[in-house]
């Protein structure tokens, strides 16, 4: 099994960011759809994608694609797939998740049980056994139906990739690590520019920015389901990926990354999370309200996730809060500001129309990523006396 197809699901609206990440890893894209990117790789790509991708939710090993409009068809087509290429005789396997959109088969639980029966039938015949102990490693299967066409993959990740292992403490309405990383990647920020989050909550934006700046791979300090599949994804591939992750890392860099929040307890939690991520020395956290947001330097970046007012009593405070955000942005008049919020009147109270606006789903909540673009810093002047031929 040299070349395989891998599926990387992501947040709706952020497929282009993930596509760029996969291309940067050196793999070839086969398809980009709503909420997922499919690409070609070898078995080593399973390890590299899990360790290095910042914006994917998980990595699935594609087993096949089938068309099914009845449960009989689903059973037959599933049984025809080469499950023995992936699942060993003692493997523990089940259909962990089924989703169905615009398809005749729409009951997830029925899809799950029929597919499991078909897999058992196939593997019983191939392995010549009458029953499976399922005492070995886990091979959870995921299936997505769209217009009667089902894409089937085995999950190589396990716990979702947004769980980097550093966030022990969370504030309310947290933004996931994968979404935070993708939003930062949508901006032109780099480690030589100032980065400030005035509503830092549990510290996700500053921590993700610091990890990017220091070249810390998001999956370095966690486990994956497939790192136990020795027959399918050899151990050496994981060692290669982790060796490369260690080589790419440079935590001795100089950066200016700051996180503020009005709640002192939340700031303490953010510091603890940054310490877990190994970037606490790269971030300055402080208890400070947004109306005190200021910075003497020019051309910095604000990337933030202010309160949405999901509760009725909080909604009343939003106009005043967003006015304060707008006043802070006026003080930072050469800066670029990026705000993710579901608050429909954000621009009105900030007092400025965003230069760009992108719709992104944060879980089930429809949010907007407002982009207020500041001036570009002047290019460093060329050394005098250079000759141009």
XYZ file of C-alpha atoms in Angstrom:
389
model
C 0.000 0.000 0.000
C 2.150 2.824 -1.250
C -0.133 5.757 -1.975
C -3.276 6.285 0.071
C -5.949 8.967 0.169
C -6.305 10.859 3.425
C -9.230 13.047 4.465
C -8.743 16.035 6.760
C -11.995 17.600 8.076
C -11.853 21.266 9.152
C -14.100 24.203 10.104
C -16.504 25.299 7.358
C -15.034 28.308 5.582
C -11.401 27.487 6.366
C -10.684 24.847 3.705
C -8.250 27.124 1.832
C -6.054 27.522 4.929
C -5.874 23.751 5.469
C -5.201 23.173 1.762
C -2.181 25.498 1.993
C -0.895 23.644 5.066
C -1.151 20.265 3.287
C 0.647 21.607 0.205
C 3.376 23.026 2.481
C 3.885 19.509 3.876
C 4.513 18.369 0.292
C 1.346 16.360 -0.384
C -0.925 16.496 -3.422
C -4.541 17.644 -3.006
C -7.188 15.403 -4.594
C -10.346 17.284 -3.569
C -11.506 20.330 -1.602
C -15.106 20.285 -0.349
C -17.135 22.044 2.339
C -15.482 21.255 5.643
C -12.794 18.869 4.366
C -9.702 18.508 2.213
C -8.711 15.139 0.685
C -5.103 14.507 -0.314
C -2.706 11.819 -1.516
C 0.176 10.586 0.620
C 1.946 7.474 1.829
C 1.591 5.873 5.262
C 4.227 8.271 6.591
C 1.788 11.086 5.700
C -0.542 9.740 8.418
C 2.103 10.578 11.015
C 3.168 13.902 9.462
C -0.409 15.162 9.005
C -1.346 14.346 12.615
C 1.791 15.929 14.069
C 2.029 19.052 11.884
C -1.435 20.168 10.693
C -2.663 23.113 12.793
C -6.103 23.576 11.231
C -7.414 20.012 10.621
C -9.801 18.407 13.117
C -8.556 14.861 12.439
C -6.981 12.691 9.733
C -8.965 9.837 8.185
C -7.523 7.041 6.094
C -9.938 6.676 3.172
C -11.125 3.093 2.669
C -13.488 3.793 -0.195
C -16.443 5.591 -1.690
C -19.752 3.828 -2.368
C -23.216 4.621 -3.715
C -26.127 3.284 -1.655
C -29.831 4.116 -1.664
C -31.065 1.071 0.305
C -29.727 -0.750 3.342
C -29.180 -3.883 1.211
C -26.985 -1.842 -1.126
C -25.139 -0.342 1.843
C -24.459 -3.838 3.208
C -23.244 -5.220 -0.128
C -21.050 -2.227 -1.040
C -19.504 -2.089 2.439
C -18.760 -5.821 2.350
C -16.928 -5.384 -0.974
C -14.360 -2.986 0.531
C -10.908 -4.440 1.409
C -11.197 -4.061 5.198
C -8.461 -6.666 5.748
C -5.925 -4.211 4.249
C -6.459 -2.019 7.295
C -7.914 -3.991 10.205
C -5.917 -6.892 11.694
C -7.496 -10.095 12.988
C -7.622 -8.821 16.595
C -8.580 -5.227 15.664
C -11.397 -3.481 17.507
C -13.618 -1.835 14.893
C -16.952 -0.010 14.855
C -18.657 2.810 12.956
C -18.012 5.670 15.347
C -19.827 8.355 13.387
C -22.260 8.513 10.478
C -23.620 11.709 8.952
C -26.113 11.980 6.134
C -27.086 14.978 3.996
C -29.654 14.906 1.153
C -29.559 11.074 1.065
C -32.193 8.348 1.155
C -30.383 6.613 4.029
C -30.519 9.138 6.839
C -30.635 7.246 10.151
C -27.080 7.340 11.614
C -27.682 4.421 14.006
C -29.019 2.160 11.230
C -26.127 3.099 8.902
C -23.694 2.303 11.735
C -25.115 -1.136 12.584
C -25.542 -2.292 8.944
C -21.979 -1.271 8.074
C -20.571 -3.012 11.147
C -22.396 -6.240 10.169
C -20.996 -6.012 6.620
C -17.447 -5.470 7.916
C -17.782 -8.476 10.247
C -19.044 -10.655 7.366
C -16.104 -9.672 5.169
C -13.446 -10.136 7.840
C -14.896 -13.454 9.086
C -14.524 -14.847 5.582
C -11.028 -13.412 5.025
C -9.616 -14.436 8.405
C -11.503 -17.750 8.558
C -12.941 -17.093 11.999
C -16.491 -17.341 13.277
C -16.209 -14.563 15.818
C -14.004 -11.578 16.710
C -12.596 -10.935 20.152
C -11.689 -7.359 19.165
C -8.994 -7.310 21.843
C -6.405 -5.329 19.839
C -6.014 -1.691 18.813
C -8.935 0.549 17.817
C -9.986 1.250 14.223
C -13.034 3.551 14.433
C -14.758 4.110 11.091
C -16.446 7.360 9.990
C -18.866 7.686 7.098
C -20.396 10.754 5.454
C -23.332 10.450 3.059
C -23.962 13.233 0.555
C -26.627 12.701 -2.131
C -26.494 8.887 -1.665
C -22.708 8.829 -2.122
C -20.819 7.698 0.996
C -17.175 8.397 1.769
C -15.737 5.946 4.290
C -12.572 6.398 6.302
C -10.810 5.027 9.378
C -9.939 7.617 12.012
C -6.173 7.740 12.620
C -6.352 10.546 15.198
C -8.595 9.605 18.108
C -9.261 12.629 20.315
C -9.751 15.611 17.977
C -6.602 17.435 16.841
C -7.709 20.665 18.512
C -6.741 18.965 21.776
C -3.079 19.928 21.712
C -2.642 18.918 25.336
C -2.049 22.395 26.773
C -5.518 23.685 27.569
C -6.312 22.477 31.068
C -8.338 25.534 31.988
C -10.934 27.103 29.705
C -12.852 30.338 29.909
C -16.499 30.462 28.862
C -17.190 30.453 25.098
C -13.680 29.253 24.270
C -12.436 29.228 20.724
C -10.876 25.922 19.656
C -7.160 25.695 19.022
C -7.643 24.639 15.383
C -9.995 27.557 14.682
C -7.659 30.034 16.420
C -4.692 28.790 14.361
C -6.677 29.037 11.098
C -7.830 32.591 11.841
C -4.269 33.719 12.597
C -3.175 32.111 9.316
C -5.821 34.163 7.477
C -3.978 37.313 8.584
C -0.574 38.432 7.257
C 0.847 38.383 10.832
C 4.350 36.990 11.286
C 6.631 36.635 14.296
C 8.346 39.996 13.649
C 5.081 41.892 14.195
C 3.332 42.727 17.487
C 0.357 40.480 18.361
C -2.271 41.483 20.953
C -5.478 39.760 22.073
C -7.451 42.072 24.424
C -10.045 39.359 25.252
C -7.593 36.480 25.635
C -9.773 34.206 27.797
C -7.871 30.949 28.306
C -5.081 32.249 26.058
C -5.753 30.287 22.880
C -4.937 33.029 20.317
C -1.645 34.154 21.950
C -0.593 30.541 22.609
C -1.267 29.436 19.019
C 0.592 32.522 17.723
C 3.563 31.742 19.985
C 3.609 28.090 18.879
C 3.650 29.187 15.222
C 6.396 31.732 15.882
C 8.532 29.126 17.666
C 7.801 26.428 15.065
C 6.245 24.109 17.673
C 4.267 21.359 15.899
C 0.735 21.178 17.372
C 0.753 17.378 17.715
C 4.187 17.006 19.353
C 2.955 16.304 22.855
C -0.010 14.024 22.390
C -0.912 10.516 21.304
C -2.842 9.325 18.254
C -4.800 6.126 17.574
C -2.611 5.211 14.603
C 0.686 5.414 16.500
C -0.290 1.993 17.901
C -1.076 0.498 14.461
C 2.387 -0.922 14.015
C 1.494 -3.154 11.068
C -0.185 -0.349 9.125
C 1.735 2.800 10.108
C 5.183 1.621 11.241
C 6.624 3.175 14.421
C 9.561 4.611 12.476
C 7.216 7.017 10.651
C 6.167 8.565 13.963
C 9.819 8.861 14.996
C 10.635 10.591 11.677
C 7.772 13.101 12.163
C 8.747 13.847 15.778
C 12.444 14.176 14.912
C 11.556 16.720 12.249
C 9.232 18.536 14.674
C 12.127 18.849 17.144
C 14.448 20.159 14.437
C 11.953 22.831 13.334
C 11.410 24.156 16.854
C 13.161 27.316 18.075
C 11.890 28.568 21.440
C 14.713 31.108 21.857
C 13.121 33.629 19.483
C 12.287 37.250 20.330
C 8.585 38.058 19.901
C 6.051 40.590 21.179
C 2.852 38.615 21.904
C 0.390 39.884 24.509
C -2.859 38.667 26.030
C -5.169 40.792 28.169
C -8.439 40.056 29.939
C -10.553 41.963 32.445
C -10.836 38.831 34.640
C -7.756 38.106 36.770
C -8.647 34.425 37.297
C -8.911 33.929 33.541
C -5.478 35.523 33.057
C -4.048 33.054 35.618
C -5.579 30.153 33.651
C -4.116 31.529 30.396
C -0.652 31.666 31.987
C -0.997 28.062 33.198
C -2.045 26.936 29.692
C 0.887 28.791 28.081
C 3.254 27.065 30.517
C 1.802 23.658 29.532
C 2.387 24.578 25.866
C 6.007 25.573 26.595
C 5.488 29.165 25.418
C 4.858 31.087 28.664
C 8.207 32.902 28.227
C 7.058 34.207 24.820
C 3.759 35.803 25.954
C 3.030 38.758 28.241
C -0.349 38.205 29.982
C -1.973 40.953 32.022
C -5.308 41.789 33.662
C -6.539 44.808 31.719
C -9.898 45.996 30.292
C -10.235 46.778 26.591
C -10.689 50.518 27.254
C -7.049 50.571 28.415
C -5.757 48.957 25.242
C -2.867 50.974 23.880
C 0.613 50.394 22.484
C 3.425 52.860 21.702
C 4.585 50.968 18.604
C 2.966 51.038 15.167
C 1.831 48.389 12.677
C 0.781 45.719 15.169
C -2.037 43.163 14.999
C -5.090 42.657 17.192
C -6.672 39.209 16.776
C -9.508 38.594 19.209
C -12.738 36.795 20.093
C -14.764 39.299 22.182
C -17.986 38.337 24.024
C -20.947 37.521 21.737
C -23.658 38.114 24.324
C -25.119 34.612 24.095
C -27.063 35.240 27.327
C -29.853 37.857 27.394
C -28.395 39.901 30.282
C -25.023 40.127 28.498
C -26.631 41.298 25.232
C -27.497 44.686 26.754
C -23.819 45.382 27.451
C -22.639 44.670 23.903
C -23.154 48.127 22.293
C -21.032 49.774 25.013
C -18.370 47.048 24.847
C -18.058 47.215 21.044
C -17.860 51.044 21.229
C -14.881 50.609 23.559
C -13.337 48.187 21.056
C -13.807 50.807 18.307
C -12.203 53.538 20.446
C -9.215 51.269 21.166
C -8.841 50.598 17.421
C -8.818 54.373 16.773
C -5.908 54.751 19.206
C -4.064 51.998 17.313
C -4.707 53.711 13.987
C -1.812 52.108 12.046
C -2.667 48.595 13.289
C -4.646 45.783 11.651
C -7.508 44.355 13.688
C -9.250 41.009 13.270
C -12.394 40.231 15.256
C -14.411 36.986 15.294
C -17.912 37.410 16.709
C -21.524 36.365 16.139
C -22.714 39.840 17.149
C -24.536 41.154 14.067
C -24.064 44.839 14.978
C -20.325 44.680 15.630
C -19.369 47.054 12.794
C -22.039 49.598 13.749
C -20.717 50.017 17.305
C -17.032 49.645 16.401
C -17.829 52.633 14.177
C -16.144 51.353 11.061
C -16.994 49.021 8.218
C -14.631 46.058 7.959
C -12.383 45.950 4.872
C -13.110 42.232 4.604
C -15.628 39.976 6.270
C -15.679 36.199 6.238
C -18.485 33.924 7.446
C -17.208 31.041 9.577
C -19.095 28.433 11.599
C -17.775 28.047 15.145
C -19.519 24.802 16.065
C -23.185 25.560 15.363
C -22.770 29.325 15.803
C -22.555 31.435 12.648
C -19.767 33.946 13.244
C -18.134 36.705 11.226
C -14.412 37.299 10.960
C -14.193 41.081 10.546
C -10.897 42.288 9.095
C -9.937 45.945 9.610
C -6.742 46.386 7.637
C -4.102 48.844 8.816
C -1.193 50.492 7.038
C 1.701 48.298 5.932
C 5.008 49.092 7.641
C 7.576 50.822 5.421
C 9.962 48.396 3.745
C 13.469 48.409 5.291
C 15.668 50.689 3.217
C 18.267 49.028 1.042
C 21.891 49.559 2.043
C 23.261 52.666 0.424
C 25.756 52.029 -2.352
C 24.140 48.766 -3.554
C 24.349 48.442 -7.298
C 21.547 46.829 -9.259
C 22.570 45.165 -12.511
